[in-house]
Amino acid sequence: MTPSSHEVLAKPPFRGKLLIDGAWHEAADGQTLERRSPAHDRVVGIYAQAGVADTERAIAAARRAFDRGPWPRMKGAERARVLRAVAEAILLRKHEIATLEALENGKPVAQALAEVEGAADLWHYAASLARQLHGESYNTLGEATLGVVLREPIGVVGVITPWNFPFLIVSQKLPFALAAGCTAVVKPSEFTSGTTLLLGEILQAAGVPAGVVNILVGLGAVVGETLVTHAEVDMISFTGSTAVGKQAVAKSAATLKKVSMELGGKNPQIVFADCDFDAAVDAAVYGIYFNAGQCCNSGSRVLVQESIAERFAAAVVERSKDIVVGDPLVAGTQVGAITTEKQLATILSHIEAARRAGATIALGGSRMDREGMYVEPTVVTGVEPDMAIAREEVFGPVLSVLSFKDLDDAVTLANSTLYGLSAAVWSNDFSTCLQAARRIRAGTVWVNTFLEGHAELPFGGYRESGIGRELGRFATEDYTETKTLHMHLGARTDWYVPQ
Ligand code: NAD
């Protein structure tokens, strides 16, 4: 059972160390980092904070574990057994993980619990892929040739994650890298490191060998940048903002390592006049307030066909008034706190800029007057396509409502930002849905639903929303190199012919 808010807050802060080469360490220079709960403004985590020296030790440990350790050499079936044990252990500790996630991130604990369960499913799915990974053979190259294409684990992977879904996002990456036989150095966001350290305990208990997964709490500019630039790291799997992702890609170029980037979004929900009106209103509200709008996949733009635009906006405003914003540890809370002070300031400045640009704040628009960092559910109407609020990622509970004439207009508007992560189409005419879905440049298009996900379905972005895809049946392949074995059978004809 999830403990009460009072019980949780009465406990001492979670204390964590760095996991390097199978043992827990303080930082070499003794530095620590404190996390305060954004909803209660109390210290909830105290962590050893890694510096460059710790990062280099962790990379060396991952390198040794890859070059000489058992993990990459094990049978897929053996790796699968360990990954399944991790999945089961996550479920056994799900309340503990969810509570710490809610404290550090500010999200409702019930939502954190659902995410932890979803994460366990990803570990199970990756276990199934560990036994599927295979290459190809060519027996069609002539009598003297046999070609075999091998898939080999790429090596040491630097895993860098953000603060909005810490446990879920590390589980979108790490189990697939491990299934392929890679080793890793993981750097969670400095704001939400606790649950990744709990995962470290679980990995050790499940039998992941020393050095295979190293976990470093620390700053992006120190730990993150060392991972990105280090010659012994073969790949970076990054989720975070487009701005930092671009910097990471640029800096990784010096070593030409592989990069996988899951970045920001400005995702449109396109609402046609013939849709199921109530379902679309519900999805508009859910799509922007879930996780306080701090989702790469938030539906932060609703594009509504002109004939129903006014009625739709009014219905969204009405429903938004009923959203329960409050303490993430209290049952029934739908929207929790904003996770960081910087994000709070960013959200408020976007709202102010929209106001100055001439948009109407139809609901909310301010920080809430209570303990913790909360923003009112906010609906902005009268938004024009060239306004910043229509183009830039706000990453908060702020919905922009725009209108369109017809399908062509809707698609043009949908594709009018530099992002391309996800979108939704709402219509009862399947032909309209499919025509729009095929023309929208985004990695995921939902049809008459929003923000659903399955391990089987790939996830990632077009354009400035990222590079590569996670999940799906090719997820493990992303963590591999391809090697060609070109074999000659029988006597070879000499190139040199004596004159
Ligand atoms: P962020 O870019 O600030 O940080 C992400 C991670 O990068 C953190 O661990 C941070 O410490 C690290 N980092 C910072 N500077 C670095 C550097 N110079 N080198 C290497 N690493 C560095 O992002 P955030 O604020 O934690 O998360 C919010 C952003 O993440 C939003 O833009 C959101 O859209 C995006 N996001 C995308 C997805 C997706 O899958 N597409 C999912 C979740 C979040």
XYZ file of C-alpha atoms and ligand atoms in Angstrom:
543
model
C 0.000 0.000 0.000
C 1.089 3.561 -0.672
C 1.706 5.322 2.675
C -0.101 8.568 3.595
C 1.301 12.001 2.784
C 2.065 12.612 6.461
C 3.974 9.321 6.853
C 6.018 9.953 3.708
C 7.028 13.469 4.666
C 7.979 12.393 8.211
C 10.683 10.068 6.846
C 14.318 11.170 6.525
C 15.534 12.013 2.998
C 16.591 9.209 0.682
C 20.405 8.896 0.630
C 22.216 7.618 -2.419
C 25.754 6.936 -3.568
C 27.365 6.364 -6.945
C 27.248 2.842 -8.402
C 30.649 2.170 -9.981
C 31.988 -1.257 -10.872
C 29.469 -3.106 -8.698
C 29.994 -1.087 -5.489
C 28.438 2.039 -3.976
C 30.833 4.959 -3.510
C 30.909 8.512 -2.226
C 32.196 11.028 -4.797
C 35.992 11.174 -5.044
C 35.913 14.846 -4.006
C 33.212 14.275 -1.359
C 30.644 16.521 -3.087
C 26.947 15.959 -2.485
C 23.759 17.186 -4.111
C 20.412 17.850 -2.410
C 16.945 17.503 -3.908
C 13.998 19.436 -2.497
C 10.458 18.270 -3.195
C 8.825 20.762 -5.587
C 5.448 20.176 -3.956
C 6.493 20.472 -0.293
C 9.817 22.341 -0.450
C 11.579 19.787 1.795
C 14.840 17.936 1.308
C 13.843 14.492 0.028
C 17.138 13.260 -1.415
C 20.839 13.658 -0.600
C 23.232 12.162 -3.114
C 26.919 11.736 -3.727
C 27.575 14.042 -6.702
C 29.923 12.654 -9.338
C 32.742 14.694 -10.816
C 34.891 14.054 -13.868
C 37.142 11.574 -11.979
C 34.136 9.452 -10.899
C 32.772 9.557 -14.439
C 36.068 8.371 -15.885
C 36.196 5.505 -13.355
C 32.650 4.499 -14.285
C 33.451 4.578 -18.001
C 36.578 2.458 -17.390
C 34.489 -0.053 -15.409
C 31.886 -0.265 -18.177
C 34.678 -0.659 -20.743
C 36.283 -3.545 -18.795
C 32.887 -5.193 -18.311
C 32.314 -4.969 -22.037
C 35.770 -5.949 -23.291
C 36.468 -8.735 -20.814
C 33.362 -9.434 -18.707
C 30.730 -12.136 -19.104
C 27.727 -9.974 -20.034
C 28.254 -9.484 -23.812
C 29.316 -13.128 -24.134
C 26.314 -14.671 -22.376
C 23.570 -16.419 -24.273
C 20.579 -14.224 -25.053
C 18.508 -16.609 -22.941
C 20.712 -15.938 -19.908
C 20.494 -12.172 -20.323
C 16.718 -12.528 -20.762
C 16.467 -14.382 -17.440
C 18.245 -11.518 -15.628
C 16.057 -8.866 -17.312
C 12.912 -10.764 -16.299
C 14.179 -10.892 -12.703
C 14.632 -7.099 -12.853
C 11.048 -6.678 -14.100
C 9.657 -8.792 -11.257
C 11.747 -6.981 -8.621
C 10.524 -3.604 -9.931
C 6.954 -4.755 -9.370
C 7.749 -5.924 -5.829
C 9.157 -2.464 -4.986
C 6.716 -0.415 -7.070
C 5.207 1.566 -4.170
C 8.615 2.566 -2.848
C 9.767 3.649 -6.324
C 6.524 5.518 -7.081
C 6.603 7.391 -3.780
C 10.171 8.605 -4.319
C 9.302 9.559 -7.909
C 6.318 11.597 -6.707
C 8.452 13.331 -4.071
C 11.273 14.279 -6.424
C 9.238 15.060 -9.526
C 6.027 16.444 -7.999
C 3.724 14.127 -9.994
C 0.693 12.389 -8.434
C 1.790 9.148 -6.796
C -0.962 7.149 -8.537
C 0.427 8.239 -11.907
C 3.960 7.424 -10.797
C 2.750 3.947 -9.829
C 1.256 3.362 -13.286
C 4.546 4.477 -14.847
C 6.575 2.080 -12.698
C 4.273 -0.761 -13.767
C 4.704 0.317 -17.396
C 8.471 0.366 -16.892
C 8.421 -3.216 -15.560
C 6.617 -4.210 -18.760
C 9.447 -2.667 -20.803
C 11.993 -4.824 -18.943
C 9.853 -7.889 -19.737
C 9.583 -6.885 -23.392
C 13.340 -6.295 -23.681
C 13.887 -9.758 -22.176
C 11.863 -11.228 -25.043
C 13.978 -9.302 -27.576
C 17.242 -10.549 -26.015
C 16.443 -13.947 -27.559
C 15.329 -12.545 -30.917
C 18.396 -10.505 -31.859
C 19.927 -12.003 -34.976
C 21.634 -11.096 -38.241
C 21.313 -12.450 -41.778
C 22.997 -14.914 -44.072
C 23.411 -14.817 -47.873
C 23.692 -18.127 -49.653
C 23.053 -16.454 -52.993
C 26.475 -14.976 -53.726
C 27.838 -17.782 -55.892
C 29.347 -21.164 -55.185
C 32.541 -19.804 -53.659
C 30.996 -17.278 -51.275
C 28.995 -17.341 -48.103
C 27.989 -14.040 -46.540
C 26.954 -13.705 -42.882
C 25.810 -10.462 -41.301
C 26.379 -10.379 -37.554
C 24.756 -8.099 -35.008
C 27.225 -7.264 -32.234
C 26.558 -5.119 -29.144
C 27.861 -1.628 -29.845
C 29.829 -1.393 -26.584
C 29.634 1.151 -23.763
C 26.457 3.239 -23.861
C 26.085 6.577 -22.070
C 22.454 6.869 -20.981
C 21.325 10.422 -20.140
C 17.758 11.008 -18.916
C 15.510 13.991 -18.012
C 13.379 14.721 -14.943
C 9.840 14.348 -16.289
C 9.546 10.515 -16.380
C 12.798 9.373 -14.771
C 12.033 5.721 -14.112
C 10.047 5.148 -17.308
C 12.618 6.793 -19.579
C 15.619 4.916 -18.189
C 13.518 1.796 -18.804
C 12.982 2.803 -22.440
C 16.743 2.614 -22.924
C 18.683 0.475 -20.462
C 16.926 -2.913 -20.790
C 17.254 -2.778 -24.593
C 20.961 -1.884 -24.396
C 21.456 -4.715 -21.896
C 19.447 -7.159 -24.007
C 21.844 -6.465 -26.892
C 24.844 -7.194 -24.623
C 26.034 -3.619 -24.036
C 27.328 -2.126 -20.813
C 26.304 1.334 -19.620
C 26.995 4.444 -17.614
C 23.672 6.025 -16.636
C 23.263 9.682 -15.700
C 19.776 10.544 -14.455
C 18.643 14.150 -14.184
C 20.182 15.837 -11.157
C 16.622 16.761 -10.085
C 15.215 13.221 -10.006
C 18.048 10.762 -9.441
C 16.607 8.672 -6.611
C 14.578 6.085 -8.501
C 17.429 5.337 -10.914
C 19.569 4.498 -7.855
C 16.795 2.171 -6.610
C 16.970 0.536 -10.032
C 20.721 0.083 -9.434
C 19.961 -1.919 -6.260
C 17.484 -4.037 -8.200
C 19.969 -4.706 -11.004
C 22.617 -5.869 -8.534
C 20.192 -8.194 -6.739
C 18.977 -9.620 -10.067
C 22.506 -10.683 -10.991
C 23.722 -8.005 -13.411
C 27.526 -8.409 -13.150
C 29.747 -5.686 -11.672
C 30.577 -2.840 -14.059
C 27.782 -3.643 -16.526
C 25.596 -0.793 -15.257
C 27.181 2.185 -13.491
C 24.989 5.010 -12.184
C 26.207 8.551 -11.579
C 24.199 11.332 -9.994
C 25.627 14.587 -11.248
C 25.358 17.662 -13.419
C 24.903 17.631 -17.170
C 27.806 19.984 -17.775
C 30.135 17.644 -15.834
C 28.984 14.011 -16.022
C 26.854 14.368 -19.149
C 29.511 16.207 -21.098
C 32.246 13.754 -20.062
C 30.109 10.880 -21.352
C 29.346 12.681 -24.604
C 32.970 13.547 -25.364
C 34.761 10.433 -24.051
C 36.464 8.223 -26.634
C 35.665 5.018 -24.709
C 31.898 5.616 -24.851
C 30.565 4.092 -28.072
C 27.030 5.474 -28.076
C 24.929 8.110 -26.338
C 21.252 7.486 -25.718
C 19.852 10.866 -24.654
C 16.405 12.103 -23.726
C 15.977 15.764 -22.903
C 15.524 19.183 -24.435
C 16.243 19.910 -28.085
C 18.721 22.654 -27.100
C 20.870 20.357 -24.938
C 20.424 17.478 -27.404
C 21.852 19.623 -30.222
C 24.852 20.545 -28.064
C 25.398 16.885 -27.204
C 25.290 15.865 -30.882
C 27.784 18.607 -31.758
C 30.167 17.606 -28.963
C 29.851 13.887 -29.713
C 31.083 14.550 -33.247
C 34.713 14.731 -32.106
C 34.590 10.968 -31.441
C 31.942 10.151 -34.092
C 29.996 8.029 -31.648
C 26.490 6.907 -32.431
C 23.720 9.077 -30.952
C 20.080 8.376 -30.236
C 18.124 11.510 -29.364
C 14.612 11.812 -27.935
C 13.920 15.540 -27.725
C 11.130 18.086 -27.458
C 7.751 18.483 -29.151
C 4.937 20.926 -29.917
C 2.345 18.288 -30.614
C -0.937 19.154 -32.348
C -4.294 17.506 -31.744
C -6.361 18.129 -34.886
C -10.070 18.197 -34.158
C -12.429 17.926 -37.150
C -16.035 19.069 -36.864
C -17.356 15.516 -37.362
C -15.483 14.046 -34.383
C -16.832 12.624 -31.136
C -16.903 16.054 -29.479
C -16.839 14.949 -25.818
C -14.054 12.426 -26.375
C -11.926 15.060 -28.109
C -12.537 17.598 -25.318
C -11.495 15.008 -22.749
C -8.332 14.177 -24.713
C -7.469 17.862 -25.107
C -7.651 18.294 -21.342
C -5.818 15.053 -20.563
C -3.235 15.753 -23.253
C -2.172 19.058 -21.739
C -2.557 18.529 -17.976
C -1.147 15.009 -17.632
C 2.175 15.315 -15.757
C 1.423 19.068 -15.459
C 2.096 19.355 -19.191
C 5.711 18.329 -18.626
C 5.646 15.637 -21.326
C 7.593 15.664 -24.573
C 4.335 14.264 -25.960
C 1.970 16.861 -24.458
C -0.784 17.947 -26.815
C 0.089 21.597 -26.348
C -1.676 22.786 -29.514
C -5.296 21.995 -30.254
C -6.231 22.802 -33.850
C -10.012 22.936 -34.184
C -12.109 23.179 -37.340
C -13.652 26.646 -37.564
C -17.311 25.606 -37.347
C -16.851 24.135 -33.836
C -13.827 26.119 -32.630
C -15.622 28.472 -30.242
C -17.816 25.752 -28.707
C -14.787 23.465 -28.351
C -12.646 26.096 -26.604
C -15.505 26.900 -24.214
C -15.947 23.197 -23.380
C -12.202 22.785 -22.740
C -12.229 25.803 -20.417
C -15.212 24.405 -18.494
C -13.649 20.982 -18.064
C -10.286 22.502 -17.107
C -11.937 24.220 -14.139
C -12.677 20.795 -12.614
C -9.097 19.489 -12.740
C -7.803 18.658 -9.266
C -4.405 20.311 -8.800
C -2.595 19.634 -5.545
C -0.397 17.525 -3.281
C 1.011 14.621 -5.323
C 0.861 12.363 -2.266
C -2.906 12.769 -1.816
C -5.210 10.311 -3.576
C -7.403 11.982 -6.194
C -4.857 14.615 -7.237
C -4.764 14.819 -11.037
C -2.061 17.439 -11.515
C 0.918 17.929 -9.230
C 3.715 20.454 -8.955
C 6.056 21.876 -11.568
C 9.321 19.976 -11.171
C 11.961 22.716 -11.218
C 12.153 26.425 -10.469
C 13.611 27.062 -13.908
C 10.666 25.289 -15.547
C 8.208 27.315 -13.462
C 9.841 30.550 -14.651
C 9.831 29.316 -18.272
C 6.108 28.491 -18.166
C 5.156 31.842 -16.643
C 7.270 33.745 -19.174
C 5.599 31.892 -22.079
C 2.167 32.852 -20.723
C 3.270 36.480 -20.340
C 4.666 36.534 -23.887
C 1.375 35.144 -25.256
C -0.539 37.850 -23.412
C 1.768 40.531 -24.804
C 1.422 39.110 -28.328
C -2.337 39.641 -28.143
C -3.632 36.160 -27.251
C -6.401 35.749 -24.672
C -5.754 33.901 -21.406
C -9.186 32.263 -21.263
C -8.403 30.389 -18.047
C -5.657 30.406 -15.410
C -2.340 31.947 -16.340
C -0.709 32.289 -12.924
C 1.297 30.498 -10.267
C -1.033 29.178 -7.562
C -0.951 30.865 -4.187
C -0.003 27.869 -2.015
C 3.039 25.957 -0.714
C 5.020 24.368 -3.563
C 5.407 25.213 -7.238
C 2.029 24.925 -8.978
C 0.656 26.567 -12.116
C -3.073 26.946 -12.773
C -4.510 24.934 -15.662
C -4.243 27.480 -18.450
C -6.092 27.818 -21.751
C -4.916 30.375 -24.309
C -7.283 31.329 -27.127
C -6.986 33.768 -29.999
C -3.617 32.202 -30.799
C -2.166 32.976 -34.225
C 0.217 30.489 -35.908
C 3.165 32.879 -35.847
C 3.001 33.533 -32.081
C 5.724 31.915 -29.943
C 3.065 30.141 -27.864
C 1.965 28.294 -31.039
C 5.482 27.199 -32.014
C 7.659 26.755 -28.923
C 7.581 23.997 -26.344
C 6.159 25.386 -23.072
C 6.421 22.157 -21.063
C 3.665 23.140 -18.657
C -0.137 23.027 -18.217
C -0.741 25.607 -20.941
C -2.966 24.781 -23.921
C -3.016 26.885 -27.100
C -6.214 26.754 -29.161
C -6.018 27.555 -32.882
C -8.526 27.044 -35.684
C -8.370 25.765 -39.273
C -10.612 25.682 -42.368
C -10.066 22.293 -44.008
C -7.762 19.287 -44.101
C -5.065 21.032 -46.147
C -5.043 23.950 -43.746
C -4.918 21.608 -40.722
C -1.963 19.648 -42.076
C -0.045 22.832 -42.958
C -0.598 24.144 -39.446
C 0.316 20.809 -37.851
C 3.599 20.712 -39.764
C 4.428 24.368 -39.145
C 6.851 23.935 -36.217
C 10.415 22.620 -36.194
C 9.298 19.658 -34.088
C 7.745 16.372 -35.187
C 7.268 14.094 -32.209
C 3.570 13.223 -32.116
C 0.090 14.332 -33.158
C -3.531 13.247 -32.956
C -6.399 13.317 -35.422
C -10.018 13.390 -34.283
C -12.756 12.575 -36.827
C -15.436 9.963 -37.333
C -14.511 9.791 -41.023
C -11.725 7.252 -41.277
C -10.645 8.592 -44.625
C -10.069 12.049 -43.094
C -8.096 10.461 -40.244
C -5.837 8.470 -42.546
C -5.273 11.269 -45.041
C -4.218 13.605 -42.230
C -2.155 10.918 -40.461
C -0.166 10.148 -43.614
C 0.665 13.797 -44.232
C 1.651 14.783 -40.698
C 5.404 14.729 -40.165
C 5.611 13.142 -36.720
C 6.900 9.892 -35.248
C 3.545 8.937 -33.702
C 0.050 9.866 -34.904
C -2.815 8.859 -32.663
C -6.226 8.424 -34.277
C -9.202 9.173 -32.013
C -7.074 8.724 -28.907
C -4.082 10.391 -27.274
C -0.975 9.654 -25.178
C -1.181 5.883 -25.281
C 1.887 3.715 -25.628
C 2.878 0.084 -25.984
C 6.295 -1.562 -25.823
C 5.705 -2.991 -29.324
C 5.235 0.438 -30.955
C 8.320 2.508 -31.847
C 8.641 5.979 -30.370
C 10.698 8.968 -31.503
C 10.654 12.148 -33.495
C 10.992 13.707 -36.934
C 12.979 16.905 -37.448
C 14.154 18.602 -34.232
C 12.296 16.101 -32.051
C 15.123 13.646 -32.360
C 17.213 11.018 -34.080
C 16.296 7.336 -34.013
C 13.486 5.348 -32.416
C 13.042 3.568 -29.109
C 10.818 0.586 -28.310
C 9.353 -1.732 -30.913
C 10.954 -4.905 -32.185
C 14.034 -3.110 -33.541
C 14.826 -1.430 -30.211
C 17.722 -3.768 -29.407
C 19.182 -3.395 -32.916
C 19.807 0.277 -32.236
C 22.386 -0.812 -29.639
C 24.342 -2.960 -32.106
C 27.035 -2.693 -34.736
C 26.696 -4.647 -37.982
C 29.596 -6.848 -39.028
C 29.950 -8.595 -42.377
C 31.628 -12.009 -42.547
C 32.588 -12.512 -46.177
C 33.801 -16.101 -46.557
C 35.473 -17.706 -49.524
C 34.995 -21.435 -50.043
C 37.586 -23.552 -51.860
C 40.605 -22.408 -53.858
C 40.837 -18.699 -54.626
C 41.849 -17.395 -58.056
C 45.104 -15.453 -57.697
C 45.069 -11.750 -58.598
C 48.768 -11.843 -59.568
C 49.376 -13.513 -62.875
C 53.089 -14.215 -63.669
C 54.031 -12.523 -66.982
P 17.600 18.831 -20.298
O 17.961 18.807 -21.731
O 17.845 20.044 -19.512
O 18.382 17.657 -19.519
C 18.320 16.324 -19.928
C 19.525 15.592 -19.379
O 20.695 16.100 -20.014
C 19.749 15.763 -17.885
O 20.217 14.552 -17.323
C 20.824 16.833 -17.846
O 21.589 16.792 -16.662
C 21.652 16.446 -19.046
N 22.506 17.511 -19.564
C 22.400 18.845 -19.370
N 23.421 19.489 -19.982
C 24.162 18.552 -20.594
C 25.333 18.591 -21.397
N 25.940 19.743 -21.682
N 25.827 17.435 -21.886
C 25.212 16.257 -21.624
N 24.111 16.158 -20.845
C 23.585 17.296 -20.336
O 16.086 18.372 -20.257
P 15.118 18.311 -19.008
O 14.812 19.727 -18.645
O 15.656 17.387 -17.977
O 13.842 17.612 -19.642
C 12.878 18.321 -20.352
C 13.068 18.188 -21.838
O 13.160 16.824 -22.211
C 11.911 18.734 -22.636
O 12.374 19.529 -23.706
C 11.220 17.503 -23.194
O 10.518 17.713 -24.358
C 12.342 16.559 -23.348
N 11.871 15.157 -23.301
C 11.800 14.438 -24.464
C 11.315 13.147 -24.448
C 11.251 12.322 -25.700
O 11.254 11.113 -25.590
N 11.215 12.896 -26.880
C 10.907 12.575 -23.262
C 10.987 13.329 -22.103
C 11.484 14.636 -22.135
